[in-house]
XYZ file of C-alpha atoms in Angstrom:
632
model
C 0.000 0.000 0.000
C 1.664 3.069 -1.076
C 0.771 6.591 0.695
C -1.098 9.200 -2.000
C 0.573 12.140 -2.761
C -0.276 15.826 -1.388
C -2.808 17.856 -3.203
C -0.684 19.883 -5.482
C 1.278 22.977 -4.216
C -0.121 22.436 -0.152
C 0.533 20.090 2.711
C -3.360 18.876 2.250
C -3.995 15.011 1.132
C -7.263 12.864 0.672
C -7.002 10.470 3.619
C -9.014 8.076 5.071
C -8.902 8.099 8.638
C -6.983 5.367 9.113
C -4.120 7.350 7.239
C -4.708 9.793 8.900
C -4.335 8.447 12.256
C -1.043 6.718 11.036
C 0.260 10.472 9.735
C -0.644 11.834 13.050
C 1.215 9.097 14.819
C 3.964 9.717 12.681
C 4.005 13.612 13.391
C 4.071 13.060 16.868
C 7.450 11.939 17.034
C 5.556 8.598 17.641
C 8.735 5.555 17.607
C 7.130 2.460 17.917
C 3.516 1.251 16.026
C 1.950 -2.450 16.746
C -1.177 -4.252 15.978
C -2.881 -7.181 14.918
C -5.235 -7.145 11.813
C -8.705 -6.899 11.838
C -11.188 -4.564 9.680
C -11.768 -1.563 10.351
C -8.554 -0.891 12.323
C -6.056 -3.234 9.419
C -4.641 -0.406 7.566
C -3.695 1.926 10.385
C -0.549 -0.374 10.726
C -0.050 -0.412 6.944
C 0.314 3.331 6.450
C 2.541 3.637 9.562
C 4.594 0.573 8.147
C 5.688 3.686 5.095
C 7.198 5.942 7.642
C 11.234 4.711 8.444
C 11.123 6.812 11.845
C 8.230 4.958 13.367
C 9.001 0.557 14.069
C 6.479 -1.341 12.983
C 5.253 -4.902 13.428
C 2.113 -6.926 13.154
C 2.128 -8.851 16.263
C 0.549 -12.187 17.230
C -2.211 -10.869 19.213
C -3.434 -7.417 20.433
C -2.662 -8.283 23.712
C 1.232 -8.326 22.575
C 0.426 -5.737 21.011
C 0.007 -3.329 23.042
C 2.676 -5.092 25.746
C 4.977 -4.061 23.443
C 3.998 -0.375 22.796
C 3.938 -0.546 26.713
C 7.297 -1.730 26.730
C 8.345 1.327 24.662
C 6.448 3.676 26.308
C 8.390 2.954 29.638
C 11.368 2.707 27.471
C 11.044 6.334 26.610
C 9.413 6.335 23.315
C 6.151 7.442 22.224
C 4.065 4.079 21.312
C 0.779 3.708 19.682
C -0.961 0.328 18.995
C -4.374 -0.419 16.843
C -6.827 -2.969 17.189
C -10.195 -3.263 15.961
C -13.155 -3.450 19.013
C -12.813 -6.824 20.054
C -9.298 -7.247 19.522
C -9.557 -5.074 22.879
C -11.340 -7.812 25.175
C -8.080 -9.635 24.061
C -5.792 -6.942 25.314
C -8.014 -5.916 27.773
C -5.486 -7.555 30.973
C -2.382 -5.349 30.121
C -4.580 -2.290 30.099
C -6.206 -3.003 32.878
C -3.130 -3.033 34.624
C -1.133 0.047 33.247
C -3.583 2.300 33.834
C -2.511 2.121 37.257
C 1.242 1.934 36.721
C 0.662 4.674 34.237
C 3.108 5.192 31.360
C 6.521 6.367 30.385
C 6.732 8.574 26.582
C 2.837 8.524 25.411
C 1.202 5.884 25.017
C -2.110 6.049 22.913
C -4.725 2.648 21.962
C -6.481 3.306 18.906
C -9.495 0.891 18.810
C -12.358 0.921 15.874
C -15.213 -0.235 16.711
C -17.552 -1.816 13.970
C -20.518 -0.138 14.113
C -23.196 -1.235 11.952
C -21.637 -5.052 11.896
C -19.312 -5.216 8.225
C -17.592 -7.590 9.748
C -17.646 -8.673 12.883
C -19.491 -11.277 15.553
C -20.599 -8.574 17.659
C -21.168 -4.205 17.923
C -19.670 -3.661 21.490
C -19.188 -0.512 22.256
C -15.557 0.164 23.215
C -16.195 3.696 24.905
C -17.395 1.375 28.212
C -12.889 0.888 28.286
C -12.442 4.607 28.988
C -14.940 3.784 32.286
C -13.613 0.697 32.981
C -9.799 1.340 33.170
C -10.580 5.555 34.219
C -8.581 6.435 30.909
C -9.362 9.550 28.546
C -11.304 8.985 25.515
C -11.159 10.967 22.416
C -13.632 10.316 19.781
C -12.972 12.002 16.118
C -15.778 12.898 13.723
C -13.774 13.274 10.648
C -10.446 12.411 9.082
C -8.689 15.755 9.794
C -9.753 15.348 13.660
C -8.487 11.730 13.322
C -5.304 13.287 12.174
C -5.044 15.587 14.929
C -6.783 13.869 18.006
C -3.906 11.225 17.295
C -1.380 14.095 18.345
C -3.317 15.072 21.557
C -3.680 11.666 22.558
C 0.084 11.620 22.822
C -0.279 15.088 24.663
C -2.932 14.012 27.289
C -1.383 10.778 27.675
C 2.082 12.508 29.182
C -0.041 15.165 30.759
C -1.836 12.947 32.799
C 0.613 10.006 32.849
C -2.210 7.366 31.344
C -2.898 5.819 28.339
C -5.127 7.380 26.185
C -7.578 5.647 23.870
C -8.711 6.974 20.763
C -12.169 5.477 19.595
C -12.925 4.785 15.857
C -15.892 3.949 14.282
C -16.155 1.920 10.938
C -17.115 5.408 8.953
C -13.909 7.457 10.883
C -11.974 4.492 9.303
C -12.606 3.962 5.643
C -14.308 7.318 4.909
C -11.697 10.147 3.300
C -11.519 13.803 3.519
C -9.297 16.717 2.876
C -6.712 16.353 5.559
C -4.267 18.972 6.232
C -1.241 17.710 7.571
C 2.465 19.334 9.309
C 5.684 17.615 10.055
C 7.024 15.162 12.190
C 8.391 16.598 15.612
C 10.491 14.299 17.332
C 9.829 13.387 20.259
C 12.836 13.215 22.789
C 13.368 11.721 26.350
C 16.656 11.946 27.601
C 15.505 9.679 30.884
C 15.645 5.796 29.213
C 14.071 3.342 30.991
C 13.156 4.848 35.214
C 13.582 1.723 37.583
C 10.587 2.446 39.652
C 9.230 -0.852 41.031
C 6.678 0.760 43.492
C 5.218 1.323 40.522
C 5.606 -0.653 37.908
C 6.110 -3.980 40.180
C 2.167 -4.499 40.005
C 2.189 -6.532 42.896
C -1.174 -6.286 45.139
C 0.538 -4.311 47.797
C 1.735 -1.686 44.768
C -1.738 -1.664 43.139
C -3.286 -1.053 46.177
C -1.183 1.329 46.486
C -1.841 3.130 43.373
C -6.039 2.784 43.399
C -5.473 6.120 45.030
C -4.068 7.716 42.646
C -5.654 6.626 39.401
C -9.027 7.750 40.814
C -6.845 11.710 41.577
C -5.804 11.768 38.244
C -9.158 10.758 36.407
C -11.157 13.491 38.882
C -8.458 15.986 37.124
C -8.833 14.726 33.575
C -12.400 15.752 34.576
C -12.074 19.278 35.239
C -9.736 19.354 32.398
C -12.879 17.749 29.899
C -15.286 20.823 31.598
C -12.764 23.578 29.556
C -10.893 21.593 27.117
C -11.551 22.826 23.512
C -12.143 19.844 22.088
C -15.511 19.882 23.823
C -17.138 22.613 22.728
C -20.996 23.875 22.473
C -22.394 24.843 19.286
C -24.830 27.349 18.743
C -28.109 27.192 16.525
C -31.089 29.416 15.799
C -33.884 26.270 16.423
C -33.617 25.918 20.456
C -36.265 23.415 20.163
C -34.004 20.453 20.389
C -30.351 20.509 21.183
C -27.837 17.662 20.517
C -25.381 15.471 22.636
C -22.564 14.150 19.723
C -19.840 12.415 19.898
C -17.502 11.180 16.927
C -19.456 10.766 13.764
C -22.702 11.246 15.062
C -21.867 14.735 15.209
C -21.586 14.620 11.173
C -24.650 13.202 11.432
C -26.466 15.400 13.126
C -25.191 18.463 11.240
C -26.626 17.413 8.527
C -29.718 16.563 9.534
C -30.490 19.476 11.845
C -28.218 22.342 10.535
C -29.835 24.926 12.704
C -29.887 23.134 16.176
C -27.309 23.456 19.042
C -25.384 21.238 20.206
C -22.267 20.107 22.368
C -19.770 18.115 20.308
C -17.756 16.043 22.737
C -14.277 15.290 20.954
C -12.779 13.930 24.739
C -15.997 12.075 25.354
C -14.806 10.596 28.407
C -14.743 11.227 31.041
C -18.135 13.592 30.693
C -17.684 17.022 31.014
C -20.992 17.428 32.869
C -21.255 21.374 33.445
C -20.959 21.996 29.936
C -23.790 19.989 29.148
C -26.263 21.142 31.362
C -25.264 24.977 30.143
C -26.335 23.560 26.716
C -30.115 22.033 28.291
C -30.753 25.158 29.787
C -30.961 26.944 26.232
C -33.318 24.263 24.800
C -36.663 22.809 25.254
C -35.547 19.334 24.405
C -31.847 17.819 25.160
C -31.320 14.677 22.918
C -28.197 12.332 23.047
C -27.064 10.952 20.130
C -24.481 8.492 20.662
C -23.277 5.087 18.694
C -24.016 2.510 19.269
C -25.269 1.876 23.431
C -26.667 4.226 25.786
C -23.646 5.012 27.907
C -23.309 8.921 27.887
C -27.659 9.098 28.397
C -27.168 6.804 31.475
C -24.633 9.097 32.788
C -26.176 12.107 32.118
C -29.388 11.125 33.628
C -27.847 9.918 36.499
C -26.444 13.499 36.677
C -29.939 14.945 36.874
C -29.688 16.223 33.095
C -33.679 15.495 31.709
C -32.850 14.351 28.243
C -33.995 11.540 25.763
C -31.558 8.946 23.818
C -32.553 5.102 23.024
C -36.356 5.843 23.542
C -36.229 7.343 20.381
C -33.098 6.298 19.215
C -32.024 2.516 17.829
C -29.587 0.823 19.387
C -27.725 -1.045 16.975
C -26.373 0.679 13.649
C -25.222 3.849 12.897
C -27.375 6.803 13.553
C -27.752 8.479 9.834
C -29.514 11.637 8.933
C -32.530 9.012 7.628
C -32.497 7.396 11.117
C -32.481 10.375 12.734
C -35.132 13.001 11.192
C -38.191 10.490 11.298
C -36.877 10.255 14.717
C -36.581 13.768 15.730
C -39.723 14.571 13.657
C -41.844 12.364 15.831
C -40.540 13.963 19.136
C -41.201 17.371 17.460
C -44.996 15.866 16.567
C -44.323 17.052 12.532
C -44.797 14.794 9.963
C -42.348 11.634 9.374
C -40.340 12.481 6.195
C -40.299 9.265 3.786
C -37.391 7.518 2.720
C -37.379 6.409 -0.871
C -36.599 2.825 -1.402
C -34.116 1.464 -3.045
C -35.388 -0.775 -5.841
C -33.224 -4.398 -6.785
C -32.636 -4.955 -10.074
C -35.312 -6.419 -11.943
C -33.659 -9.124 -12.840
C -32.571 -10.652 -9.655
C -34.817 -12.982 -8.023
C -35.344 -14.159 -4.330
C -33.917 -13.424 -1.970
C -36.349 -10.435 -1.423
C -34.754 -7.257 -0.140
C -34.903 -6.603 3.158
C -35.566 -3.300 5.195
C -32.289 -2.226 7.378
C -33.373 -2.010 10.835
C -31.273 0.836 11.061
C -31.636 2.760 8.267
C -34.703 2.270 6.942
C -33.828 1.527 3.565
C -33.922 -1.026 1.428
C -30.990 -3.539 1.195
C -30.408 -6.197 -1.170
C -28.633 -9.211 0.204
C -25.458 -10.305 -1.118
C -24.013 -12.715 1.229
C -20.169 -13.116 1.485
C -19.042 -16.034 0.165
C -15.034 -17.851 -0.414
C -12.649 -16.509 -3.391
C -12.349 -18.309 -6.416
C -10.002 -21.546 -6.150
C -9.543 -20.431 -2.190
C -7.856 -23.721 -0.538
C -10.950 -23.812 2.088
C -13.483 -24.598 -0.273
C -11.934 -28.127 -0.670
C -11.723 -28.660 3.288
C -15.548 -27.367 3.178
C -16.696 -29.778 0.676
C -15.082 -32.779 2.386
C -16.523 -31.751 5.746
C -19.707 -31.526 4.581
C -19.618 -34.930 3.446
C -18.283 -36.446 6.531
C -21.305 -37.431 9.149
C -22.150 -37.824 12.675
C -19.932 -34.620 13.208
C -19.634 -31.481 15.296
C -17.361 -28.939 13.798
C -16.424 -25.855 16.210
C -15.044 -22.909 13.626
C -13.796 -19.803 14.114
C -12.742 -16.361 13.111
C -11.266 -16.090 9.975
C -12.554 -16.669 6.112
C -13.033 -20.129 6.835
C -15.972 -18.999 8.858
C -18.122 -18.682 5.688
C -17.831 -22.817 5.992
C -21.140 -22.240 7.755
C -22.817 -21.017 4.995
C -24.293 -22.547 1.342
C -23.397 -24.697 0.162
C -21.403 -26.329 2.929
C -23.365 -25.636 5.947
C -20.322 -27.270 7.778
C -19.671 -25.309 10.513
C -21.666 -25.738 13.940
C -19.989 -22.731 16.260
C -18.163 -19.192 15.696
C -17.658 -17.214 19.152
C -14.354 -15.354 18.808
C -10.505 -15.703 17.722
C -9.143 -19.174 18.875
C -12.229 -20.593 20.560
C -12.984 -23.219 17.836
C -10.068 -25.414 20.445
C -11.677 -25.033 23.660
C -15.210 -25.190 22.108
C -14.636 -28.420 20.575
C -12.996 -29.709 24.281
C -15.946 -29.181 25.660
C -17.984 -30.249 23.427
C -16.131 -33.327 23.663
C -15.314 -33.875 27.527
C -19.303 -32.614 28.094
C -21.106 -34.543 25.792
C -24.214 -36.464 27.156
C -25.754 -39.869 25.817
C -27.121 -38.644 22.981
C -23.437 -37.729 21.276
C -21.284 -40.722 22.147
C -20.658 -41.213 19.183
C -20.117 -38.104 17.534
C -16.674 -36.740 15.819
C -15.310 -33.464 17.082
C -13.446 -31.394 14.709
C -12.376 -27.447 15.218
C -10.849 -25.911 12.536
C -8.323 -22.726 12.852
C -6.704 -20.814 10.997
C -2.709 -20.116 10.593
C -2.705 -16.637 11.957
C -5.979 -17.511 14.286
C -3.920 -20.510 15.662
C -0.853 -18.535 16.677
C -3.121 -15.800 18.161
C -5.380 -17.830 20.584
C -5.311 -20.999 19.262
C -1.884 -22.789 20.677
C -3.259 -22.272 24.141
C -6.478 -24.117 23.084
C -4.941 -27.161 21.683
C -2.078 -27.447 24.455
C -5.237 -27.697 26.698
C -6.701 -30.376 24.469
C -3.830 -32.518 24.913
C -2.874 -32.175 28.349
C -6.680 -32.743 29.426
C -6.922 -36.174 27.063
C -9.153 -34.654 24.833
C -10.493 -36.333 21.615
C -10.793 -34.154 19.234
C -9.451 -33.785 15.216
C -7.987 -30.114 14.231
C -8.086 -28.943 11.003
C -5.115 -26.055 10.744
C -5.552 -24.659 7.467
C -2.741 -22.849 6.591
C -3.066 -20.611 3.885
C 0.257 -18.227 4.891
C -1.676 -14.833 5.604
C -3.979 -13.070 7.620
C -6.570 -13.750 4.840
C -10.137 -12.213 6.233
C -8.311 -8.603 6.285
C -6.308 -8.531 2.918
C -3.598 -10.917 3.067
C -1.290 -9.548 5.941
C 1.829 -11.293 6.584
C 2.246 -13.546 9.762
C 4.955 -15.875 11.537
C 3.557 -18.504 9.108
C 4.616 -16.357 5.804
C 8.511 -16.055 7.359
C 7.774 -12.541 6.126
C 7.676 -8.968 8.387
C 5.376 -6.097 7.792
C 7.872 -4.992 5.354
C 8.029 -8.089 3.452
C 11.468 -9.348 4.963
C 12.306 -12.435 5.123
C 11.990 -13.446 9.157
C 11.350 -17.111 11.195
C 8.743 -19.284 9.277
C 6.642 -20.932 11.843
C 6.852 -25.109 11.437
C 3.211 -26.147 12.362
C 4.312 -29.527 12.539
C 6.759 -28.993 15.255
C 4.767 -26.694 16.946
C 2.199 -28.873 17.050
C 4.080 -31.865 18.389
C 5.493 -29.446 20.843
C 2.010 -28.857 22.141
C 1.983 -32.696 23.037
C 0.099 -34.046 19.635
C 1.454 -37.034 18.776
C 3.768 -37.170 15.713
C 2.068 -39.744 14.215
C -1.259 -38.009 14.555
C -0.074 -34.463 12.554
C -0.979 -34.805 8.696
C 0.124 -32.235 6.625
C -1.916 -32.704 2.950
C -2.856 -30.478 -0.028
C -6.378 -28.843 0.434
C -6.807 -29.487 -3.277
C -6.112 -33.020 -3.402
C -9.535 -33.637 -2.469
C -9.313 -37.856 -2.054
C -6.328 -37.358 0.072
C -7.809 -34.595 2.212
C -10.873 -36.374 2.697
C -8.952 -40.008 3.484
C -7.352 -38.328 6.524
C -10.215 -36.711 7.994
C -12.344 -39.768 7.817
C -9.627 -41.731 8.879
C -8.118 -39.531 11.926
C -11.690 -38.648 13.575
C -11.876 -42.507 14.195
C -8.854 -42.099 16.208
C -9.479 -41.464 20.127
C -7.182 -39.253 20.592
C -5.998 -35.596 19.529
C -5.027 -34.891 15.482
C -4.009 -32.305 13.463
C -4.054 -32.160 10.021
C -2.808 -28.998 8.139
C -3.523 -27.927 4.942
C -0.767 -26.225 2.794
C -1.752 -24.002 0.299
C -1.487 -19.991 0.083
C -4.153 -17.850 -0.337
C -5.538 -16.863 -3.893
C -5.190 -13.533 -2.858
C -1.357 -13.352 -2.260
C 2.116 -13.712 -4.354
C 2.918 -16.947 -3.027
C -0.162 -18.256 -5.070
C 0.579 -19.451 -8.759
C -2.443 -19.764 -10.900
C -2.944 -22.283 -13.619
C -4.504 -22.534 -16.789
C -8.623 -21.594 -16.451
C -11.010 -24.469 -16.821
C -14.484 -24.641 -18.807
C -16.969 -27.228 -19.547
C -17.420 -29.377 -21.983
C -21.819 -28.479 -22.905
C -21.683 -32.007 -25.033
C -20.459 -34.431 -21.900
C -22.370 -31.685 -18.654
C -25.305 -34.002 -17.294
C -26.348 -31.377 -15.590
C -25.910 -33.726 -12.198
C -24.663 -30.200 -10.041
C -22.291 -32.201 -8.297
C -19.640 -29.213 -8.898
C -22.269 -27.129 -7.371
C -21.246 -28.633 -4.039
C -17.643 -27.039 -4.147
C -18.919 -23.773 -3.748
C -17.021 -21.989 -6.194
C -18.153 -18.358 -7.353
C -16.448 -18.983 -11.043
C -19.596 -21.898 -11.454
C -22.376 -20.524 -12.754
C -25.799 -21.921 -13.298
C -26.767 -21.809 -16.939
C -29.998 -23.326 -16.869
C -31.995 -25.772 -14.906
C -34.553 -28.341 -15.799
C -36.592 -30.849 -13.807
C -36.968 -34.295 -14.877
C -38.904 -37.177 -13.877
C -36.658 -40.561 -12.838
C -37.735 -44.223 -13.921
C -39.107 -44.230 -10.237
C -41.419 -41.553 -11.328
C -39.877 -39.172 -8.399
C -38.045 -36.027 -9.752
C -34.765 -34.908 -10.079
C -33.584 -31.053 -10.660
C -30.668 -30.551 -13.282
C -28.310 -27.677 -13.045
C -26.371 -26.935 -15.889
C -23.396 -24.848 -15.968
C -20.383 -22.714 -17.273
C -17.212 -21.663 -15.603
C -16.205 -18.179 -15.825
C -12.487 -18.589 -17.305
C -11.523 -14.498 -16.242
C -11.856 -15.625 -12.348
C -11.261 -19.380 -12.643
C -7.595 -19.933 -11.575
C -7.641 -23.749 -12.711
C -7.046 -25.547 -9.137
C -8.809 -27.811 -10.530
C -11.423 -28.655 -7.650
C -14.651 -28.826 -9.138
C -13.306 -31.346 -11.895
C -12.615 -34.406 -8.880
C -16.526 -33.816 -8.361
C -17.164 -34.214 -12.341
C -18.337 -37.945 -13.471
C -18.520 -37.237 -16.929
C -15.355 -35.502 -17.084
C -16.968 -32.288 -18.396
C -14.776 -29.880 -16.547
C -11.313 -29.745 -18.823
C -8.357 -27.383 -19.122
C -9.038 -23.852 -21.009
C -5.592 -24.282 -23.010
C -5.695 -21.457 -25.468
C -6.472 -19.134 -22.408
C -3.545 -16.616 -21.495
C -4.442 -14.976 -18.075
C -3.876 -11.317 -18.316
């Protein structure tokens, strides 16, 4: 990913705000940048990877993650990690730690929070960690305040000797604006490293110790909220209703009530509680607006401020203009403006579309499915064949197993769970199951994240359960990011190649139980599954093949079918693979007189990368080599 240039003639850039974050990092005299992938935070790391000043690394986890950045920050270097909202549960232990040891150099979190679900299991709110751990909050509402709350996060963070966490939202990430944009000022501190073990020894006695203290500092980052200027109250000539905003929802409710007032809270947290009641005194009606639960209206009423918020107000989504005027307009007692729908094509067919909960407009589904040729789809297409199963999954691309046409996936709950899911699904199962196979399935990156801990528990504990590693070399879900599996660093340097094999023996699995096959040798594959989930004891078998998606892949010539020898039988259906496509079906009746549906079909030799899947599932050998096709 390469930077874009400056707007001709003028420090000023289109940026995203995940660039922008990165460039404000960067101008901070920021020295150290971690994370671990996962949408919307990914490419924060990726643009800080372009500047030489700043070290970067993707690490394992976002727990190391932000260890490390704590490491430098005591170290005497401004740090900054990113993580994406749950990757903060994961991290969750060191932070709740340092912010009572406090920090070194500044030390700023950015976490993005997926708000309106893209892609993630859940839409927890992240602002409850500025409560939790008593840490400031800033929340931007644009890319040029993601640029520059970046720079003050390093500023309140050495103010106040905390960590600082800067909240994203999905839109703060991916949207771009005008940004305009200074130079880096380094950041010096002469000091090193400070041996200070009453306070960085977090020992109960030292904790204890420094409860105290934490609960000083975040009474003064208080009273520093009530006249900071990045909370400020906003005039408007309609007093009837007056706005409580926070990060983008203060976009959002600019444009949908120009003329109100409102308080834009850029250091959300903690609450600066004066300044909000000055603002419900000049209005009949004090609304909160706030993504995505009702934290700030719970505080504020708790203050004594009257004021509505999820009483009018959804819960889940982002509030947009078109959530928010039907909204307002019903408080106000005018008439609901209409939103026009969206029409489908006229050609597509069922699925119907579907109203957005949130939005209130129209959506037609288009469910995520694998790439063409991925190496899952294989894996999928054997496990769906396999019965009397359970299959835990987990986070990753492979968790689109559970879908059509596999439907071979049982559980997703969150990054490396698919091992200790499928333990206890095995050491709890009742009557009913005694006979049932357990398989989990993990991916490379997933495995080294949570995953090793899961399957060193399945061994020492006697479990019985068959592992499906499928390593594809990359952090696939979130665009192909290198990992200890590639042997390649954020900078694509060559660095220590994990060996899954040994690792996995290391972890107590039995060298004789650890298969390593091709995912697109489909009687092989499916041999060792049926075989090992016979065994009573612990298995792995890992899969070998990169993803589609990155430079280690090497396509082959495309494939097409043969309309003379197709039967129609759909048995390449079953793969999964978007490059299939359904020419035409017909129904037919069987000598039995019961019916039978025939799909015909075509490949689509521009995506097909000739892995040559789908013709292992072909009886009449219709499926052959394209071999006048040059890929372009």
């Amino acid at each position: 990913m390469s930077a874009v240039p400056p707007l001709a003639g003028s420090n000023r850039r289109f940026m995203s705000g995940n660039e922008a974050v990165a460039r404000g990092a960067w101008e901070a005299g920021c020295n150290l940048a971690a994370a671990y992938p996962g949408t919307p935070s990914t490419e924060i790391l990726e643009f800080a990877a372009h500047y030489p000043e700043m070290y970067t690394e993707w690490s394992v986890n976002e727990k190391v993650s932000l260890e490390v950045a704590i490491g430098a920050s005591l170290a005497g270097s401004r740090a900054f990690c990113a993580m994406k909202h749950v990757g903060l549960n994961v991290a969750s232990d060191a932070l709740m730690s340092q912010t009572l040891a406090g920090v070194g150099a500044g030390l700023v979190i950015a976490v993005a929070d997926d708000v309106g679900l893209s892609s993630s299991q859940n839409e927890q709110d992240s602002r409850f960690w500025g409560r939790f751990a008593h840490v400031p909050l800033l929340e931007p509402a644009d890319a040029q305040e993601a640029y520059e709350y970046t720079q003050r996060a390093f500023e309140l963070s050495e103010q106040f000797n905390t960590p600082v966490i800067l909240r994203l939202t999905t839109r703060i990430c991916h949207v771009k604006g005008v940004v305009n944009f200074g130079e880096r000022r380094e950041h010096e501190n002469a000091q090193g490293f400070v041996k200070d073990p009453g306070r960085l020894i977090m020992t109960p006695g030292v904790a204890r110790q420094r409860l105290p203290m934490m609960f000083e500092r975040e009474a003064e980052i208080q009273r520093h909220s009530e006249s900071s200027n990045l909370n400020i109250i906003m005039d408007g000539s309609d007093k009837r209703i007056g706005f409580v905003t926070s990060g983008p929802t203060y976009m959002h409710v600019k444009e949908a009530f120009p003329h109100a007032p409102l308080v834009k809270l850029g250091l959300s947290y903690p609450v600066p509680f004066d300044k909000i009641r000055a603002l419900a005194s000049q209005v009949d009606q004090l609304v909160v607006v706030e993504e995505v639960e009702p934290i700030l209206e719970t505080e504020l009423k708790a203050a004594g401020i009257a004021l509505l918020g999820k009483e009018i107000l959804p819960r889940i989504g982002e509030l947009s203009p078109n959530v928010l005027r039907p909204a307002i307009a019903g408080l106000l007692g005018e008439a609901v403006p209409e939103t026009a729908p969206v029409k489908a094509p006229i050609e597509i067919k069922p699925p119907a579309p579907r109203i957005d909960p949130a939005t209130g407009i129209n959506v037609f589904p288009r469910p995520p499915t694998m790439c063409v040729a991925c190496p899952h789809l294989g894996i999928y297409y054997c496990l769906s064949k396999i019965r009397n199963t359970t299959i835990s999954g987990d986070i990753g691309c492979y968790t689109l197993g559970a879908g059509h046409p596999w439907n071979a996936l049982d559980t997703t709950v969150c990054m490396g769970a698919s091992m200790g899911i499928a333990h206890g699904l095995d050491k709890g199962r009742v009557e009913a199951d005694k006979d049932k196979k357990i398989i989990a399935v993990i991916g490379d990156s997933t495995f080294m994240h949570m995953g090793m801990q899961g399957l060193l528990d399945i061994t020492y504990n006697n479990g019985n359960v068959t592992i499906l590693l499928l390593d594809n070399r990359a952090v696939g879900m979130t665009g192909g990011q290198d990992n200890p599996a590639s042997g390649r660093d954020i900078h694509g340097k060559e660095s220590t190649k994990v060996d899954f094999r040994k690792l996995c023996e290391a972890l107590g699995v039995k060298p004789e139980r650890i298969h390593e096959v091709n995912p697109y040798e489909l009687p092989t594959l499916f041999t060792a599954l049926r075989d090992e989930v016979k065994i009573a004891e612990p298995s792995v078998i890992i899969t070998n093949q990169p993803c589609v998606l990155i430079d280690y892949y090497g396509a082959q010539p495309a494939l097409t079918v043969d309309d003379d020898k197709c039967t129609g039988c759909g048995n390449c259906l079953d793969i999964g693979c978007p490059a299939i496509l359904v020419t035409r079906r017909e129904t037919v009746v069987k000598p039995n007189g019961s019916e039978k549906e025939l799909a015909f079909v075509k490949i689509e030799s521009g995506a097909c990368t000739g892995c040559n899947l789908c013709p292992k599932t072909c009886g009449p050998d219709a499926i052959l080599p394209l071999a006048d096709y040059i890929r372009q």
